[in-house]
Short mmCIF file of C-alpha atoms and ligand atoms in Angstrom, two decimals:
data_model
loop_
_atom_site.label_atom_id
_atom_site.label_comp_id
_atom_site.label_asym_id
_atom_site.label_seq_id
_atom_site.Cartn_x
_atom_site.Cartn_y
_atom_site.Cartn_z
CA MET A 40 -19.67 44.44 -33.76
CA LYS A 41 -20.85 43.02 -30.46
CA GLY A 42 -18.94 44.10 -27.36
CA ARG A 43 -18.10 40.53 -26.37
CA LEU A 44 -15.84 40.21 -29.42
CA LEU A 45 -13.29 42.40 -27.57
CA GLN A 46 -12.24 39.55 -25.26
CA TYR A 47 -10.85 37.63 -28.26
CA LEU A 48 -9.06 40.47 -30.03
CA SER A 49 -5.35 41.03 -29.92
CA CYS A 50 -3.23 43.50 -31.91
CA PRO A 51 -1.97 41.89 -35.14
CA THR A 52 1.17 44.05 -34.97
CA CYS A 53 2.32 43.86 -31.34
CA GLY A 54 -0.03 41.38 -29.66
CA GLY A 55 -1.30 44.05 -27.27
CA ALA A 56 -4.83 44.27 -25.91
CA ILE A 57 -7.48 45.95 -28.04
CA ILE A 58 -10.07 48.26 -26.57
CA LEU A 59 -13.13 50.04 -27.89
CA ALA A 60 -11.92 53.64 -28.16
CA SER A 61 -15.21 55.06 -29.38
CA ALA A 62 -18.69 53.99 -30.44
CA THR A 63 -20.52 56.69 -32.35
CA GLU A 64 -23.43 54.61 -33.62
CA SER A 65 -25.03 51.55 -32.01
CA GLU A 66 -28.17 49.52 -32.49
CA SER A 67 -29.10 47.33 -29.53
CA GLU A 68 -26.06 45.06 -29.07
CA GLU A 69 -24.29 46.07 -32.28
CA ILE A 70 -21.68 48.81 -32.51
CA LEU A 71 -22.17 49.98 -36.09
CA THR A 72 -19.64 52.80 -36.20
CA GLY A 73 -16.66 53.31 -33.95
CA GLN A 74 -12.99 52.79 -33.41
CA LEU A 75 -10.80 50.11 -31.86
CA SER A 76 -7.32 50.79 -30.59
CA CYS A 77 -4.31 48.87 -29.29
CA THR A 78 -3.33 49.71 -25.74
CA SER A 79 0.37 49.00 -26.42
CA CYS A 80 1.23 50.38 -29.86
CA ALA A 81 -1.69 52.79 -30.26
CA ARG A 82 -2.70 51.46 -33.68
CA THR A 83 -6.35 52.06 -34.48
CA TRP A 84 -8.91 50.32 -36.66
CA PRO A 85 -12.34 51.56 -37.67
CA ILE A 86 -15.65 49.80 -37.18
CA VAL A 87 -17.68 50.48 -40.32
CA ARG A 88 -21.25 49.25 -40.92
CA GLY A 89 -20.96 46.93 -37.90
CA VAL A 90 -17.72 45.26 -38.98
CA PRO A 91 -14.29 45.90 -37.42
CA ARG A 92 -11.87 46.52 -40.29
CA PHE A 93 -8.38 45.21 -39.55
CA ALA A 94 -7.60 45.17 -43.24
CA ALA A 95 -8.89 47.30 -46.01
CA ILE A 96 -8.50 45.69 -49.40
CA GLU A 97 -6.41 48.65 -50.58
CA THR A 98 -3.70 47.95 -48.00
CA VAL A 99 -3.09 44.27 -48.76
CA ALA A 100 -0.92 42.86 -51.51
CA LYS A 101 -2.33 43.01 -55.01
CA ASP A 102 -2.79 39.26 -55.57
CA LYS A 103 -4.67 38.77 -52.32
CA ALA A 104 -6.80 41.81 -53.00
CA ALA A 105 -7.70 40.49 -56.47
CA THR A 106 -8.92 37.21 -54.98
CA ALA A 107 -10.91 39.02 -52.31
CA THR A 108 -12.50 41.35 -54.84
CA SER A 109 -13.58 38.51 -57.16
CA PHE A 110 -15.06 36.40 -54.42
CA GLY A 111 -16.56 39.39 -52.63
CA TRP A 112 -18.51 40.26 -55.75
CA GLN A 113 -19.63 36.67 -56.15
CA TRP A 114 -20.85 36.35 -52.58
CA GLN A 115 -22.82 39.53 -52.73
CA HIS A 116 -24.57 38.26 -55.87
CA PHE A 117 -25.11 34.61 -55.02
CA THR A 118 -26.89 34.86 -51.72
CA GLN A 119 -29.11 31.81 -52.06
CA ALA A 120 -29.26 29.55 -49.05
CA ASP A 121 -29.48 25.84 -49.58
CA GLU A 122 -30.29 23.08 -47.11
CA ARG A 123 -27.63 20.96 -48.80
CA TYR A 124 -25.05 23.44 -47.48
CA GLU A 125 -25.28 21.67 -44.16
CA GLN A 126 -24.43 18.23 -45.56
CA GLN A 127 -21.78 19.72 -47.81
CA PHE A 128 -20.16 21.57 -44.91
CA LEU A 129 -20.14 18.44 -42.73
CA ALA A 130 -18.51 16.48 -45.57
CA TRP A 131 -15.76 19.10 -45.81
CA ILE A 132 -15.01 19.06 -42.08
CA ALA A 133 -15.58 15.33 -41.41
CA PRO A 134 -15.16 13.67 -38.93
CA VAL A 135 -16.46 16.78 -37.12
CA THR A 136 -20.18 16.60 -36.29
CA PRO A 137 -22.65 19.33 -35.22
CA GLU A 138 -22.29 18.22 -31.56
CA PHE A 139 -18.57 19.02 -31.71
CA PHE A 140 -19.32 22.76 -31.89
CA LYS A 141 -21.15 22.83 -28.57
CA ASP A 142 -19.55 25.20 -26.04
CA LYS A 143 -16.55 25.94 -28.25
CA ILE A 144 -14.95 29.20 -29.28
CA VAL A 145 -14.63 28.93 -33.04
CA LEU A 146 -12.84 30.79 -35.82
CA GLU A 147 -13.61 30.46 -39.51
CA GLY A 148 -10.75 31.49 -41.78
CA GLY A 149 -12.37 32.92 -44.92
CA CYS A 150 -16.08 33.04 -44.10
CA GLY A 151 -17.35 34.46 -47.41
CA LYS A 152 -21.01 35.28 -46.99
CA GLY A 153 -21.05 33.52 -43.63
CA ARG A 154 -23.03 30.36 -44.35
CA HIS A 155 -20.72 28.08 -42.32
CA THR A 156 -20.32 30.66 -39.58
CA GLN A 157 -24.11 30.57 -39.17
CA LEU A 158 -24.21 26.79 -38.99
CA ALA A 159 -21.46 26.70 -36.37
CA ALA A 160 -23.39 29.24 -34.31
CA ARG A 161 -26.64 27.28 -34.58
CA TRP A 162 -24.84 24.11 -33.52
CA GLY A 163 -24.11 25.62 -30.12
CA ALA A 164 -20.71 27.30 -30.26
CA ILE A 165 -20.16 29.87 -27.49
CA ASP A 166 -18.89 32.34 -30.07
CA VAL A 167 -18.03 31.99 -33.74
CA ILE A 168 -15.85 34.55 -35.44
CA GLY A 169 -15.96 34.66 -39.22
CA VAL A 170 -13.00 36.40 -40.83
CA ASP A 171 -12.78 37.48 -44.43
CA LEU A 172 -10.65 39.91 -46.37
CA SER A 173 -13.27 40.74 -48.94
CA ALA A 174 -16.38 42.87 -49.20
CA ALA A 175 -18.33 39.64 -48.58
CA VAL A 176 -18.14 40.65 -44.89
CA GLU A 177 -21.03 43.03 -45.66
CA THR A 178 -23.26 40.10 -46.68
CA ALA A 179 -21.95 37.94 -43.84
CA PHE A 180 -22.71 40.66 -41.30
CA ALA A 181 -26.24 41.20 -42.63
CA ALA A 182 -26.86 37.44 -42.57
CA THR A 183 -25.61 36.90 -39.02
CA ARG A 184 -26.22 40.06 -36.99
CA GLU A 185 -29.31 38.57 -35.32
CA LEU A 186 -27.28 35.64 -33.98
CA PRO A 187 -25.89 36.69 -30.56
CA ASN A 188 -22.87 34.38 -30.82
CA VAL A 189 -21.62 35.42 -34.29
CA HIS A 190 -18.96 38.03 -35.02
CA ILE A 191 -17.78 39.09 -38.46
CA VAL A 192 -14.32 40.63 -38.81
CA GLN A 193 -12.57 41.96 -41.91
CA ALA A 194 -8.96 40.87 -41.66
CA ASP A 195 -6.10 39.20 -43.50
CA ILE A 196 -5.53 35.52 -42.66
CA TYR A 197 -1.79 36.26 -42.52
CA ALA A 198 -2.26 39.00 -39.89
CA LEU A 199 -5.11 37.81 -37.71
CA PRO A 200 -6.12 40.09 -34.81
CA PHE A 201 -6.36 37.22 -32.31
CA ALA A 202 -4.12 35.37 -29.89
CA ALA A 203 -4.31 31.56 -29.54
CA VAL A 204 -7.79 31.62 -27.99
CA PHE A 205 -9.78 29.23 -30.18
CA ASP A 206 -10.99 25.72 -29.35
CA TYR A 207 -11.58 25.06 -33.04
CA VAL A 208 -10.51 26.76 -36.25
CA PHE A 209 -11.74 25.71 -39.67
CA SER A 210 -11.22 26.85 -43.21
CA VAL A 211 -13.01 25.33 -46.18
CA GLY A 212 -12.31 26.19 -49.79
CA VAL A 213 -10.15 29.20 -48.96
CA LEU A 214 -6.50 28.28 -48.42
CA HIS A 215 -5.95 27.15 -52.02
CA HIS A 216 -6.93 30.64 -53.20
CA LEU A 217 -4.25 32.36 -51.10
CA PRO A 218 -0.87 33.28 -52.62
CA ASN A 219 0.78 31.04 -50.00
CA PRO A 220 -1.71 28.35 -48.87
CA ARG A 221 0.69 26.73 -46.40
CA GLY A 222 1.44 30.09 -44.76
CA GLY A 223 -2.29 30.75 -44.38
CA PHE A 224 -2.80 27.35 -42.78
CA LYS A 225 0.05 27.94 -40.32
CA SER A 226 -1.32 31.35 -39.42
CA LEU A 227 -4.74 29.83 -38.64
CA ALA A 228 -3.17 26.95 -36.68
CA SER A 229 -1.23 29.44 -34.54
CA ARG A 230 -4.54 30.83 -33.20
CA VAL A 231 -5.71 27.46 -31.84
CA LYS A 232 -5.45 26.95 -28.07
CA PRO A 233 -3.16 24.11 -26.99
CA GLY A 234 -5.32 21.00 -27.13
CA GLY A 235 -7.76 22.58 -29.59
CA HIS A 236 -8.48 21.42 -33.13
CA ILE A 237 -8.23 22.61 -36.70
CA SER A 238 -9.91 21.52 -39.95
CA ALA A 239 -8.99 22.41 -43.52
CA TRP A 240 -10.34 21.47 -46.91
CA VAL A 241 -8.41 22.22 -50.10
CA TYR A 242 -8.50 21.37 -53.82
CA GLY A 243 -6.46 18.26 -54.55
CA ALA A 244 -3.80 17.96 -57.23
CA GLU A 245 -4.68 14.32 -57.82
CA ASN A 246 -7.48 13.68 -60.31
CA ASN A 247 -7.64 17.37 -61.22
CA GLU A 248 -4.99 17.25 -63.92
CA TRP A 249 -7.66 18.15 -66.50
CA ILE A 250 -8.37 21.35 -64.58
CA THR A 251 -4.72 22.27 -64.14
CA ARG A 252 -4.06 21.54 -67.81
CA TRP A 253 -7.16 22.99 -69.52
CA VAL A 254 -9.10 25.21 -67.15
CA ASN A 255 -6.24 26.92 -65.30
CA PRO A 256 -4.61 28.60 -68.32
CA LEU A 257 -8.03 29.91 -69.38
CA ARG A 258 -8.77 31.10 -65.85
CA GLU A 259 -5.39 32.76 -65.34
CA ARG A 260 -5.18 34.47 -68.72
CA LEU A 261 -8.79 35.25 -69.42
CA THR A 262 -11.71 34.59 -67.11
CA SER A 263 -10.25 35.90 -63.82
CA ARG A 264 -9.44 39.17 -65.59
CA MET A 265 -12.90 39.65 -67.03
CA ASN A 266 -15.60 41.86 -65.67
CA PRO A 267 -17.46 39.56 -63.23
CA ARG A 268 -20.83 40.48 -64.76
CA THR A 269 -19.65 39.38 -68.19
CA LEU A 270 -18.12 36.22 -66.75
CA LEU A 271 -21.37 35.52 -64.92
CA GLN A 272 -23.20 35.45 -68.26
CA LEU A 273 -20.44 33.59 -70.10
CA SER A 274 -20.14 30.92 -67.37
CA LYS A 275 -23.74 29.93 -68.06
CA LEU A 276 -22.55 27.97 -71.10
CA PRO A 277 -20.16 25.53 -69.33
CA ALA A 278 -22.58 25.50 -66.38
CA ALA A 279 -25.43 24.44 -68.69
CA MET A 280 -23.26 21.64 -70.07
CA MET A 281 -22.42 20.43 -66.57
CA PHE A 282 -26.04 20.79 -65.47
CA ALA A 283 -27.27 18.71 -68.42
CA ALA A 284 -24.57 16.06 -67.89
CA THR A 285 -25.35 15.68 -64.17
CA LYS A 286 -29.15 15.61 -64.65
CA LEU A 287 -29.29 13.43 -67.77
CA ILE A 288 -26.28 11.18 -67.30
CA TYR A 289 -24.50 11.17 -63.92
CA GLY A 290 -27.63 11.24 -61.76
CA PRO A 291 -29.61 8.53 -63.60
CA VAL A 292 -26.62 6.27 -64.36
CA ASN A 293 -25.49 6.35 -60.72
CA ARG A 294 -29.00 5.47 -59.58
CA LEU A 295 -29.63 2.73 -62.12
CA THR A 296 -26.22 1.16 -62.81
CA PRO A 297 -23.63 2.25 -60.25
CA GLY A 298 -21.20 -0.31 -61.66
CA VAL A 299 -21.16 1.49 -65.00
CA ALA A 300 -21.18 4.95 -63.38
CA ARG A 301 -17.84 4.22 -61.69
CA HIS A 302 -16.17 4.45 -65.09
CA LEU A 303 -17.60 7.86 -65.99
CA PHE A 304 -15.23 10.82 -66.12
CA TYR A 305 -14.96 12.63 -62.73
CA ASN A 306 -17.88 10.54 -61.46
CA ASP A 307 -17.47 10.95 -57.68
CA TYR A 308 -17.66 14.70 -57.86
CA LEU A 309 -20.34 15.01 -60.56
CA LYS A 310 -22.46 12.42 -58.76
CA ALA A 311 -22.16 14.47 -55.56
CA ILE A 312 -23.45 17.63 -57.24
CA ALA A 313 -26.07 15.92 -59.46
CA ASN A 314 -28.83 16.85 -57.00
CA PHE A 315 -27.87 20.52 -56.94
CA GLY A 316 -30.10 23.01 -58.68
CA TRP A 317 -29.11 25.31 -61.49
CA ARG A 318 -28.02 28.30 -59.37
CA GLU A 319 -25.78 26.15 -57.21
CA GLN A 320 -24.11 24.50 -60.19
CA HIS A 321 -23.71 27.86 -61.91
CA THR A 322 -22.03 29.15 -58.74
CA ILE A 323 -19.57 26.24 -58.78
CA VAL A 324 -18.55 26.87 -62.40
CA PHE A 325 -18.30 30.62 -61.87
CA ASP A 326 -16.20 29.98 -58.75
CA HIS A 327 -13.67 27.98 -60.76
CA LEU A 328 -13.34 30.64 -63.43
CA VAL A 329 -13.30 33.81 -61.32
CA ALA A 330 -10.41 33.06 -58.94
CA PRO A 331 -7.17 34.84 -59.86
CA THR A 332 -5.22 32.38 -57.66
CA ALA A 333 -5.91 28.66 -57.26
CA PHE A 334 -3.50 25.98 -56.12
CA TYR A 335 -4.14 22.26 -56.36
CA ILE A 336 -2.50 20.60 -53.36
CA SER A 337 -1.04 17.10 -53.51
CA ARG A 338 -1.59 14.55 -50.78
CA ALA A 339 2.11 14.66 -49.87
CA GLU A 340 2.13 18.42 -49.54
CA PHE A 341 -1.07 18.42 -47.50
CA ALA A 342 0.45 15.84 -45.13
CA ASP A 343 3.46 18.13 -44.77
CA TRP A 344 1.27 21.02 -43.62
CA TRP A 345 -0.02 18.92 -40.72
CA ARG A 346 3.48 17.79 -39.77
CA GLU A 347 4.70 21.37 -39.84
CA ILE A 348 2.11 22.61 -37.33
CA GLY A 349 2.97 19.66 -35.08
CA ALA A 350 -0.63 18.41 -35.04
CA SER A 351 -1.51 15.09 -33.45
CA ASP A 352 -4.35 12.61 -34.10
CA VAL A 353 -4.49 13.89 -37.67
CA ILE A 354 -7.19 12.42 -39.89
CA THR A 355 -6.93 13.28 -43.56
CA GLY A 356 -9.17 12.02 -46.31
CA TRP A 357 -9.92 12.28 -49.97
CA HIS A 358 -13.21 14.04 -50.60
CA ASN A 359 -15.12 13.25 -53.83
CA ARG A 360 -11.79 11.97 -55.13
CA ASN A 361 -10.78 15.52 -56.04
CA SER A 362 -9.93 17.34 -52.80
CA TRP A 363 -8.30 16.84 -49.40
CA ARG A 364 -9.77 17.38 -46.00
CA GLY A 365 -7.91 17.21 -42.72
CA PHE A 366 -8.64 17.44 -39.02
CA GLY A 367 -6.10 17.43 -36.22
CA ARG A 368 -5.30 18.43 -32.68
CA ILE A 369 -2.86 21.18 -31.82
CA SER A 370 -0.41 20.03 -29.20
CA SER A 371 0.62 22.13 -26.24
CA LYS A 372 3.89 23.00 -27.96
CA THR A 373 3.85 26.56 -29.32
CA ILE A 374 3.63 27.01 -33.08
CA ASP A 375 5.87 29.54 -34.76
CA ASP A 376 3.94 31.58 -37.23
ZN1 LIG B 416 -0.40 46.97 -31.00
#
């Protein structure tokens, strides 16, 4: 943890100021071991292996902890970086561009292994804070500790240790895995400064009926309960089928006869991932099978979320015809969490 993170922290229980009570181990700018404490209610939180721990998985509700454990394992085992991440990330947060990050204080809700946190930092944000509940914070910290403007915090999205200090908050691919996606979105929105912005990307209900009908029951009853190592092996079979279909059919047909490709099943999405390599496609399949919780959000419900936080200038869009992205401005009116 870098000392400059302190200016953004605020007690998740009482809203009081948080100070560094002790630092027993440091390495240049990083406090590796120490303790934080609230000046009002005297709550304390440890800093372990460079990461302030506002939530330990054991103390959060069982369903949230299960999600965090599954994804934490995944992100510690799939650590490949991919240049396509950048294009993918920009597509999820469109119309936001790299220039938008310049001189902003940014929060990522659910940073996983920190790949978007890193991009935001490289694009010129003053500070980027990546929050995650899972053990993926270990990977995220290792991946970002050399970047002076990145901070990784282990915390629950529903009990964030920050006041409304952010110019921009984003969350991609996370809210639909929370037990209450709308509540998570509202909690993130409540940390945006008046006049600041928020982006969210979630799975869509529309066009994903085949997943909700066929994949979800399998995921809920079987795959999310399996040992992740076993699932990793098992998921190679559907991943191989998808890989073959994208390389042999969706890729070539979209290049040669786009008019015909339009009629292929789930074409927009499979076309988009046709250029991905094996590991990336395997990750996508594994991701869909490992999650204990996954909601598919309808356009109407997603629109409601934005109305509820009182956002203005909201731009929502359908991404790959299977998910929703949104971007909006938080008005000066206070949001109730
Ligand atoms: Zn407090």
